[in-house]
Amino acid sequence: MQESELKRTALYEVHKSWGAKIVPFAGFLMPVQYKGIMAEHKRVRTTVGLFDVSHMGEFQFSGPDAEKFLNKMTINNVAKLDIGQVQYSAMCYNDGGIVDDLLTYRFDDHYVLVVNASNLKKDRDWIQEHIPEQGVDFDDISDDITLLAVQGPRSLDLLKTISSESIEDIPFYHFIIGQIAGMDAVISRTGYTGELGFELYISRSNSLELWNAVVEAGQNFDLEPIGLGARDTLRMEMKYCLYGNDIDATTNPLEAGLGWITKLKKGNFIGRDAIIAAKERGLKRCLVGFEAIDKSIPRKGYPLFKDNLQIGTTTSGTHSPMLNRGIGIGYVSKNHAEVGNEILMETRGKMNPVKIVETPFYKP
Amino acid sequence: MNIPADLRYTKDHEWAKIDGDIATVGITDYAQGELGDIVFVELPQPGDTFDEGDAFGTIEAVKAVSDMYMPLNGEITEINGVLEDEPETVNNSPYEDGWMIKIKMSDPSQADNLLSADQYNEIIGEG
């Protein structure tokens, strides 16, 4: 893809002015790091960081049959959502493979799905393929929305200085519609870091104004901007799945450890029969977290062995800035998946010992 | 971008400092910047011999892994032991404290084939 075909968020020039290294990601030119992944990662874990994640997609659904339709399309139970509540969920194919993982927001008269930028077009096509002719209105509002994430232990204190809303009263995975720095925003207590944190959905036209307001208020809270590099290492320390790495069209939600969002008893949804069949046959593999015992660093694609037999593959890996050692996520066959099991990881021709551990790797 | 004029370079972003038949080798300022935070450096053993172009070691950054390639034929005489516990030295001082290996060149005339600072600057300018 030519650089000129890549999209820019409304804050592209701001990122450049902060000295960000810009890379193509999911069709966007995005900041991967400013000062460095390690420093940015620790910033979020110790004070507060500001992320532009406007590449994420937002789909709006309204109409009398919106709930029914979304309950067919997604694996969690949309009927259980209260107004002002958010739900982690996914869409599956008929064979139980995952189309995308997503968040479902319930507003008073509509729903919004927040989907991965890398899957935006595929998700839109999948929805349009299934949407009924009447009863559901679907609108891709991704290009109109800027999404800023404010994440870290000081995020709440910071936001309270630029908003008179009762942000402290928003429970985890809930949201309010309110004002931040004088601008309308959806203030959502969600995030991809494991820390106390919020995601702010605003009109694209207010992007610069809100960014500047958060940065200015953030001077008293040691806030810094955070790139996608640290976003990835932060989510890995929590063993949060990343689509394209840990989950994809070939993995079902149960083996990915997403049984807690797979509501098999809620009624029919796309993929349900295949997931039930896979469960009855018995899962063959599951997604585990493992730590390097030596100085090796797990990376996507590295094979995993026990007794000279390949038992799995690494799907994500990094150096953990908080644990100061290599951590990996990967699928291993069920009978080798117990915590404490020592296995071998093939690292560019060498075998390195790794150990399956409890996750999250790091507990904020 | 820091590209010292007294060093020689490769297109793989290594530098070599030639002193008689000994070459000290490391990665360039550009390379460390592209890799980001370096967290592990794997180096060969003194006494190992390699040909030009052979992978002699590996650099692990938080997000990326990269091999390092021999700029010249020769035998490893020394490795930088500091990097075992302080790999970030490569980020902080790529041309001084963050050197990787010293090579006893088997054919010192090979050094003439390496890039000058100006030539290397052109390569990364185009990249």
mmCIF file of N, CA and C in Angstrom, chain A residues 241-332:
data_model
loop_
_atom_site.group_PDB
_atom_site.id
_atom_site.type_symbol
_atom_site.label_atom_id
_atom_site.label_comp_id
_atom_site.label_asym_id
_atom_site.label_seq_id
_atom_site.Cartn_x
_atom_site.Cartn_y
_atom_site.Cartn_z
ATOM 1 N N CYS A 241 -6.073 -10.915 24.343
ATOM 2 C CA CYS A 241 -5.897 -11.416 22.974
ATOM 3 C C CYS A 241 -5.757 -10.264 21.977
ATOM 4 N N LEU A 242 -4.928 -10.484 20.965
ATOM 5 C CA LEU A 242 -4.866 -9.573 19.819
ATOM 6 C C LEU A 242 -5.297 -10.341 18.582
ATOM 7 N N TYR A 243 -6.307 -9.812 17.889
ATOM 8 C CA TYR A 243 -6.763 -10.471 16.660
ATOM 9 C C TYR A 243 -5.645 -10.473 15.621
ATOM 10 N N GLY A 244 -5.486 -11.612 14.948
ATOM 11 C CA GLY A 244 -4.398 -11.743 13.977
ATOM 12 C C GLY A 244 -3.180 -12.425 14.585
ATOM 13 N N ASN A 245 -3.076 -12.375 15.911
ATOM 14 C CA ASN A 245 -2.026 -13.105 16.612
ATOM 15 C C ASN A 245 -2.624 -14.294 17.369
ATOM 16 N N ASP A 246 -3.350 -13.980 18.435
ATOM 17 C CA ASP A 246 -3.803 -15.000 19.375
ATOM 18 C C ASP A 246 -5.164 -15.579 18.995
ATOM 19 N N ILE A 247 -5.917 -14.825 18.238
ATOM 20 C CA ILE A 247 -7.217 -15.303 17.758
ATOM 21 C C ILE A 247 -7.351 -14.926 16.281
ATOM 22 N N ASP A 248 -8.053 -15.789 15.548
ATOM 23 C CA ASP A 248 -8.309 -15.504 14.126
ATOM 24 C C ASP A 248 -9.384 -16.472 13.635
ATOM 25 N N ALA A 249 -9.536 -16.568 12.332
ATOM 26 C CA ALA A 249 -10.602 -17.392 11.756
ATOM 27 C C ALA A 249 -10.392 -18.882 12.023
ATOM 28 N N THR A 250 -9.172 -19.265 12.437
ATOM 29 C CA THR A 250 -8.898 -20.688 12.674
ATOM 30 C C THR A 250 -8.994 -21.079 14.141
ATOM 31 N N THR A 251 -9.277 -20.113 15.016
ATOM 32 C CA THR A 251 -9.348 -20.429 16.447
ATOM 33 C C THR A 251 -10.779 -20.226 16.921
ATOM 34 N N ASN A 252 -11.256 -21.118 17.792
ATOM 35 C CA ASN A 252 -12.588 -20.870 18.336
ATOM 36 C C ASN A 252 -12.457 -20.215 19.708
ATOM 37 N N PRO A 253 -13.514 -19.541 20.173
ATOM 38 C CA PRO A 253 -13.379 -18.761 21.403
ATOM 39 C C PRO A 253 -13.088 -19.607 22.642
ATOM 40 N N LEU A 254 -13.516 -20.859 22.658
ATOM 41 C CA LEU A 254 -13.275 -21.669 23.856
ATOM 42 C C LEU A 254 -11.800 -21.987 24.014
ATOM 43 N N GLU A 255 -11.149 -22.385 22.932
ATOM 44 C CA GLU A 255 -9.723 -22.697 23.049
ATOM 45 C C GLU A 255 -8.901 -21.430 23.273
ATOM 46 N N ALA A 256 -9.442 -20.268 22.907
ATOM 47 C CA ALA A 256 -8.754 -18.995 23.140
ATOM 48 C C ALA A 256 -8.933 -18.494 24.573
ATOM 49 N N GLY A 257 -9.642 -19.268 25.393
ATOM 50 C CA GLY A 257 -9.866 -18.836 26.777
ATOM 51 C C GLY A 257 -10.979 -17.816 26.896
ATOM 52 N N LEU A 258 -11.834 -17.734 25.867
ATOM 53 C CA LEU A 258 -12.914 -16.753 25.869
ATOM 54 C C LEU A 258 -14.268 -17.401 26.161
ATOM 55 N N GLY A 259 -14.245 -18.536 26.880
ATOM 56 C CA GLY A 259 -15.487 -19.184 27.286
ATOM 57 C C GLY A 259 -16.373 -18.268 28.105
ATOM 58 N N TRP A 260 -15.737 -17.339 28.845
ATOM 59 C CA TRP A 260 -16.511 -16.443 29.721
ATOM 60 C C TRP A 260 -17.360 -15.439 28.956
ATOM 61 N N ILE A 261 -17.074 -15.241 27.660
ATOM 62 C CA ILE A 261 -17.939 -14.362 26.851
ATOM 63 C C ILE A 261 -18.768 -15.163 25.850
ATOM 64 N N THR A 262 -18.648 -16.491 25.868
ATOM 65 C CA THR A 262 -19.340 -17.329 24.886
ATOM 66 C C THR A 262 -20.588 -17.900 25.538
ATOM 67 N N LYS A 263 -21.724 -17.257 25.294
ATOM 68 C CA LYS A 263 -22.956 -17.587 26.015
ATOM 69 C C LYS A 263 -23.761 -18.605 25.218
ATOM 70 N N LEU A 264 -23.398 -19.859 25.390
ATOM 71 C CA LEU A 264 -24.011 -20.927 24.597
ATOM 72 C C LEU A 264 -25.485 -21.122 24.924
ATOM 73 N N LYS A 265 -25.912 -20.661 26.111
ATOM 74 C CA LYS A 265 -27.307 -20.886 26.516
ATOM 75 C C LYS A 265 -28.225 -19.712 26.167
ATOM 76 N N LYS A 266 -27.687 -18.670 25.538
ATOM 77 C CA LYS A 266 -28.519 -17.472 25.307
ATOM 78 C C LYS A 266 -29.496 -17.656 24.142
ATOM 79 N N GLY A 267 -29.339 -18.718 23.388
ATOM 80 C CA GLY A 267 -30.126 -18.879 22.165
ATOM 81 C C GLY A 267 -29.178 -18.908 20.978
ATOM 82 N N ASN A 268 -29.739 -19.006 19.801
ATOM 83 C CA ASN A 268 -28.869 -19.229 18.643
ATOM 84 C C ASN A 268 -28.068 -17.979 18.283
ATOM 85 N N PHE A 269 -26.828 -18.209 17.859
ATOM 86 C CA PHE A 269 -25.998 -17.157 17.279
ATOM 87 C C PHE A 269 -25.063 -17.807 16.285
ATOM 88 N N ILE A 270 -24.499 -17.005 15.413
ATOM 89 C CA ILE A 270 -23.652 -17.567 14.356
ATOM 90 C C ILE A 270 -22.404 -18.191 14.978
ATOM 91 N N GLY A 271 -22.205 -19.452 14.709
ATOM 92 C CA GLY A 271 -21.055 -20.175 15.245
ATOM 93 C C GLY A 271 -21.394 -21.074 16.418
ATOM 94 N N ARG A 272 -22.597 -20.889 16.993
ATOM 95 C CA ARG A 272 -22.932 -21.612 18.231
ATOM 96 C C ARG A 272 -22.878 -23.124 18.042
ATOM 97 N N ASP A 273 -23.486 -23.629 16.978
ATOM 98 C CA ASP A 273 -23.536 -25.087 16.800
ATOM 99 C C ASP A 273 -22.134 -25.665 16.695
ATOM 100 N N ALA A 274 -21.273 -24.990 15.958
ATOM 101 C CA ALA A 274 -19.900 -25.494 15.785
ATOM 102 C C ALA A 274 -19.123 -25.436 17.098
ATOM 103 N N ILE A 275 -19.360 -24.387 17.875
ATOM 104 C CA ILE A 275 -18.644 -24.263 19.159
ATOM 105 C C ILE A 275 -19.116 -25.353 20.123
ATOM 106 N N ILE A 276 -20.432 -25.619 20.136
ATOM 107 C CA ILE A 276 -20.950 -26.691 20.999
ATOM 108 C C ILE A 276 -20.372 -28.037 20.559
ATOM 109 N N ALA A 277 -20.318 -28.250 19.254
ATOM 110 C CA ALA A 277 -19.777 -29.518 18.749
ATOM 111 C C ALA A 277 -18.305 -29.673 19.137
ATOM 112 N N ALA A 278 -17.560 -28.578 19.040
ATOM 113 C CA ALA A 278 -16.137 -28.631 19.409
ATOM 114 C C ALA A 278 -15.982 -28.916 20.895
ATOM 115 N N LYS A 279 -16.875 -28.346 21.689
ATOM 116 C CA LYS A 279 -16.830 -28.572 23.139
ATOM 117 C C LYS A 279 -17.140 -30.032 23.452
ATOM 118 N N GLU A 280 -18.115 -30.588 22.749
ATOM 119 C CA GLU A 280 -18.493 -31.984 23.016
ATOM 120 C C GLU A 280 -17.413 -32.957 22.574
ATOM 121 N N ARG A 281 -16.730 -32.620 21.477
ATOM 122 C CA ARG A 281 -15.612 -33.459 21.041
ATOM 123 C C ARG A 281 -14.439 -33.365 22.009
ATOM 124 N N GLY A 282 -14.375 -32.263 22.733
ATOM 125 C CA GLY A 282 -13.253 -32.011 23.647
ATOM 126 C C GLY A 282 -12.244 -31.104 22.980
ATOM 127 N N LEU A 283 -11.860 -30.028 23.678
ATOM 128 C CA LEU A 283 -10.921 -29.078 23.083
ATOM 129 C C LEU A 283 -9.553 -29.732 22.960
ATOM 130 N N LYS A 284 -8.904 -29.502 21.837
ATOM 131 C CA LYS A 284 -7.606 -30.126 21.599
ATOM 132 C C LYS A 284 -6.460 -29.269 22.094
ATOM 133 N N ARG A 285 -6.670 -27.985 22.163
ATOM 134 C CA ARG A 285 -5.567 -27.086 22.515
ATOM 135 C C ARG A 285 -6.119 -25.910 23.302
ATOM 136 N N CYS A 286 -5.277 -25.233 24.008
ATOM 137 C CA CYS A 286 -5.741 -23.994 24.633
ATOM 138 C C CYS A 286 -4.635 -22.954 24.665
ATOM 139 N N LEU A 287 -5.079 -21.720 24.793
ATOM 140 C CA LEU A 287 -4.170 -20.580 24.760
ATOM 141 C C LEU A 287 -3.592 -20.381 26.164
ATOM 142 N N VAL A 288 -2.275 -20.472 26.262
ATOM 143 C CA VAL A 288 -1.621 -20.350 27.570
ATOM 144 C C VAL A 288 -0.637 -19.187 27.547
ATOM 145 N N GLY A 289 -0.225 -18.800 28.745
ATOM 146 C CA GLY A 289 0.853 -17.834 28.881
ATOM 147 C C GLY A 289 2.091 -18.549 29.400
ATOM 148 N N PHE A 290 3.247 -18.180 28.878
ATOM 149 C CA PHE A 290 4.479 -18.803 29.373
ATOM 150 C C PHE A 290 5.584 -17.768 29.509
ATOM 151 N N GLU A 291 6.521 -18.071 30.399
ATOM 152 C CA GLU A 291 7.654 -17.179 30.647
ATOM 153 C C GLU A 291 8.944 -17.866 30.239
ATOM 154 N N ALA A 292 9.859 -17.092 29.712
ATOM 155 C CA ALA A 292 11.178 -17.632 29.394
ATOM 156 C C ALA A 292 11.928 -17.882 30.698
ATOM 157 N N ILE A 293 12.610 -19.013 30.768
ATOM 158 C CA ILE A 293 13.429 -19.324 31.945
ATOM 159 C C ILE A 293 14.819 -18.711 31.772
ATOM 160 N N ASP A 294 15.316 -18.712 30.540
ATOM 161 C CA ASP A 294 16.603 -18.047 30.275
ATOM 162 C C ASP A 294 16.329 -16.661 29.676
ATOM 163 N N LYS A 295 17.282 -16.148 28.919
ATOM 164 C CA LYS A 295 17.120 -14.777 28.418
ATOM 165 C C LYS A 295 16.420 -14.702 27.063
ATOM 166 N N SER A 296 15.887 -15.820 26.597
ATOM 167 C CA SER A 296 15.237 -15.797 25.286
ATOM 168 C C SER A 296 13.942 -14.976 25.346
ATOM 169 N N ILE A 297 13.522 -14.516 24.184
ATOM 170 C CA ILE A 297 12.312 -13.702 24.101
ATOM 171 C C ILE A 297 11.354 -14.340 23.100
ATOM 172 N N PRO A 298 10.199 -14.792 23.570
ATOM 173 C CA PRO A 298 9.235 -15.407 22.651
ATOM 174 C C PRO A 298 8.789 -14.413 21.574
ATOM 175 N N ARG A 299 8.558 -14.946 20.381
ATOM 176 C CA ARG A 299 8.025 -14.149 19.269
ATOM 177 C C ARG A 299 6.971 -14.986 18.560
ATOM 178 N N LYS A 300 6.050 -14.281 17.904
ATOM 179 C CA LYS A 300 5.004 -14.937 17.123
ATOM 180 C C LYS A 300 5.606 -15.962 16.160
ATOM 181 N N GLY A 301 5.058 -17.161 16.163
ATOM 182 C CA GLY A 301 5.479 -18.185 15.215
ATOM 183 C C GLY A 301 6.499 -19.171 15.746
ATOM 184 N N TYR A 302 7.122 -18.881 16.891
ATOM 185 C CA TYR A 302 8.119 -19.815 17.424
ATOM 186 C C TYR A 302 7.426 -21.112 17.875
ATOM 187 N N PRO A 303 7.909 -22.268 17.410
ATOM 188 C CA PRO A 303 7.283 -23.543 17.782
ATOM 189 C C PRO A 303 7.593 -23.929 19.242
ATOM 190 N N LEU A 304 6.672 -24.686 19.839
ATOM 191 C CA LEU A 304 6.798 -25.135 21.229
ATOM 192 C C LEU A 304 6.854 -26.666 21.241
ATOM 193 N N PHE A 305 7.767 -27.208 22.050
ATOM 194 C CA PHE A 305 8.023 -28.652 22.049
ATOM 195 C C PHE A 305 7.967 -29.239 23.453
ATOM 196 N N LYS A 306 7.616 -30.523 23.519
ATOM 197 C CA LYS A 306 7.785 -31.324 24.729
ATOM 198 C C LYS A 306 8.211 -32.707 24.271
ATOM 199 N N ASP A 307 9.297 -33.203 24.838
ATOM 200 C CA ASP A 307 9.797 -34.540 24.494
ATOM 201 C C ASP A 307 9.955 -34.700 22.976
ATOM 202 N N ASN A 308 10.570 -33.711 22.346
ATOM 203 C CA ASN A 308 10.867 -33.748 20.909
ATOM 204 C C ASN A 308 9.644 -33.706 19.999
ATOM 205 N N LEU A 309 8.461 -33.516 20.569
ATOM 206 C CA LEU A 309 7.265 -33.395 19.752
ATOM 207 C C LEU A 309 6.765 -31.958 19.805
ATOM 208 N N GLN A 310 6.383 -31.439 18.631
ATOM 209 C CA GLN A 310 5.818 -30.090 18.669
ATOM 210 C C GLN A 310 4.416 -30.153 19.263
ATOM 211 N N ILE A 311 4.188 -29.388 20.318
ATOM 212 C CA ILE A 311 2.889 -29.384 20.999
ATOM 213 C C ILE A 311 2.163 -28.060 20.819
ATOM 214 N N GLY A 312 2.799 -27.106 20.151
ATOM 215 C CA GLY A 312 2.115 -25.823 19.993
ATOM 216 C C GLY A 312 2.962 -24.786 19.312
ATOM 217 N N THR A 313 2.433 -23.559 19.263
ATOM 218 C CA THR A 313 3.083 -22.448 18.577
ATOM 219 C C THR A 313 2.824 -21.153 19.351
ATOM 220 N N THR A 314 3.844 -20.318 19.380
ATOM 221 C CA THR A 314 3.713 -19.004 20.003
ATOM 222 C C THR A 314 2.880 -18.092 19.103
ATOM 223 N N THR A 315 1.924 -17.366 19.702
ATOM 224 C CA THR A 315 1.110 -16.451 18.907
ATOM 225 C C THR A 315 1.437 -14.977 19.190
ATOM 226 N N SER A 316 1.989 -14.698 20.383
ATOM 227 C CA SER A 316 2.448 -13.348 20.715
ATOM 228 C C SER A 316 3.617 -13.492 21.669
ATOM 229 N N GLY A 317 4.536 -12.554 21.616
ATOM 230 C CA GLY A 317 5.630 -12.601 22.578
ATOM 231 C C GLY A 317 6.355 -11.285 22.622
ATOM 232 N N THR A 318 6.992 -11.050 23.757
ATOM 233 C CA THR A 318 7.740 -9.813 23.920
ATOM 234 C C THR A 318 8.649 -9.938 25.132
ATOM 235 N N HIS A 319 9.498 -8.962 25.290
ATOM 236 C CA HIS A 319 10.169 -8.742 26.563
ATOM 237 C C HIS A 319 9.185 -7.987 27.449
ATOM 238 N N SER A 320 8.924 -8.505 28.642
ATOM 239 C CA SER A 320 8.010 -7.808 29.559
ATOM 240 C C SER A 320 8.765 -6.734 30.312
ATOM 241 N N PRO A 321 8.400 -5.463 30.096
ATOM 242 C CA PRO A 321 9.116 -4.394 30.798
ATOM 243 C C PRO A 321 8.969 -4.472 32.319
ATOM 244 N N MET A 322 7.855 -4.982 32.835
ATOM 245 C CA MET A 322 7.659 -5.021 34.277
ATOM 246 C C MET A 322 8.326 -6.238 34.904
ATOM 247 N N LEU A 323 8.297 -7.369 34.227
ATOM 248 C CA LEU A 323 8.906 -8.592 34.772
ATOM 249 C C LEU A 323 10.367 -8.714 34.376
ATOM 250 N N ASN A 324 10.765 -7.912 33.394
ATOM 251 C CA ASN A 324 12.133 -7.946 32.890
ATOM 252 C C ASN A 324 12.543 -9.327 32.403
ATOM 253 N N ARG A 325 11.621 -10.003 31.738
ATOM 254 C CA ARG A 325 11.954 -11.274 31.091
ATOM 255 C C ARG A 325 11.007 -11.509 29.920
ATOM 256 N N GLY A 326 11.336 -12.500 29.115
ATOM 257 C CA GLY A 326 10.496 -12.807 27.966
ATOM 258 C C GLY A 326 9.192 -13.458 28.398
ATOM 259 N N ILE A 327 8.092 -13.010 27.777
ATOM 260 C CA ILE A 327 6.794 -13.648 28.014
ATOM 261 C C ILE A 327 6.167 -13.988 26.671
ATOM 262 N N GLY A 328 5.400 -15.071 26.668
ATOM 263 C CA GLY A 328 4.770 -15.494 25.424
ATOM 264 C C GLY A 328 3.345 -15.957 25.657
ATOM 265 N N ILE A 329 2.571 -15.896 24.577
ATOM 266 C CA ILE A 329 1.213 -16.422 24.545
ATOM 267 C C ILE A 329 1.186 -17.398 23.381
ATOM 268 N N GLY A 330 0.554 -18.552 23.581
ATOM 269 C CA GLY A 330 0.505 -19.491 22.472
ATOM 270 C C GLY A 330 -0.465 -20.623 22.733
ATOM 271 N N TYR A 331 -0.773 -21.335 21.655
ATOM 272 C CA TYR A 331 -1.610 -22.517 21.775
ATOM 273 C C TYR A 331 -0.745 -23.732 22.031
ATOM 274 N N VAL A 332 -1.115 -24.527 23.036
ATOM 275 C CA VAL A 332 -0.464 -25.816 23.246
ATOM 276 C C VAL A 332 -1.550 -26.875 23.385
#
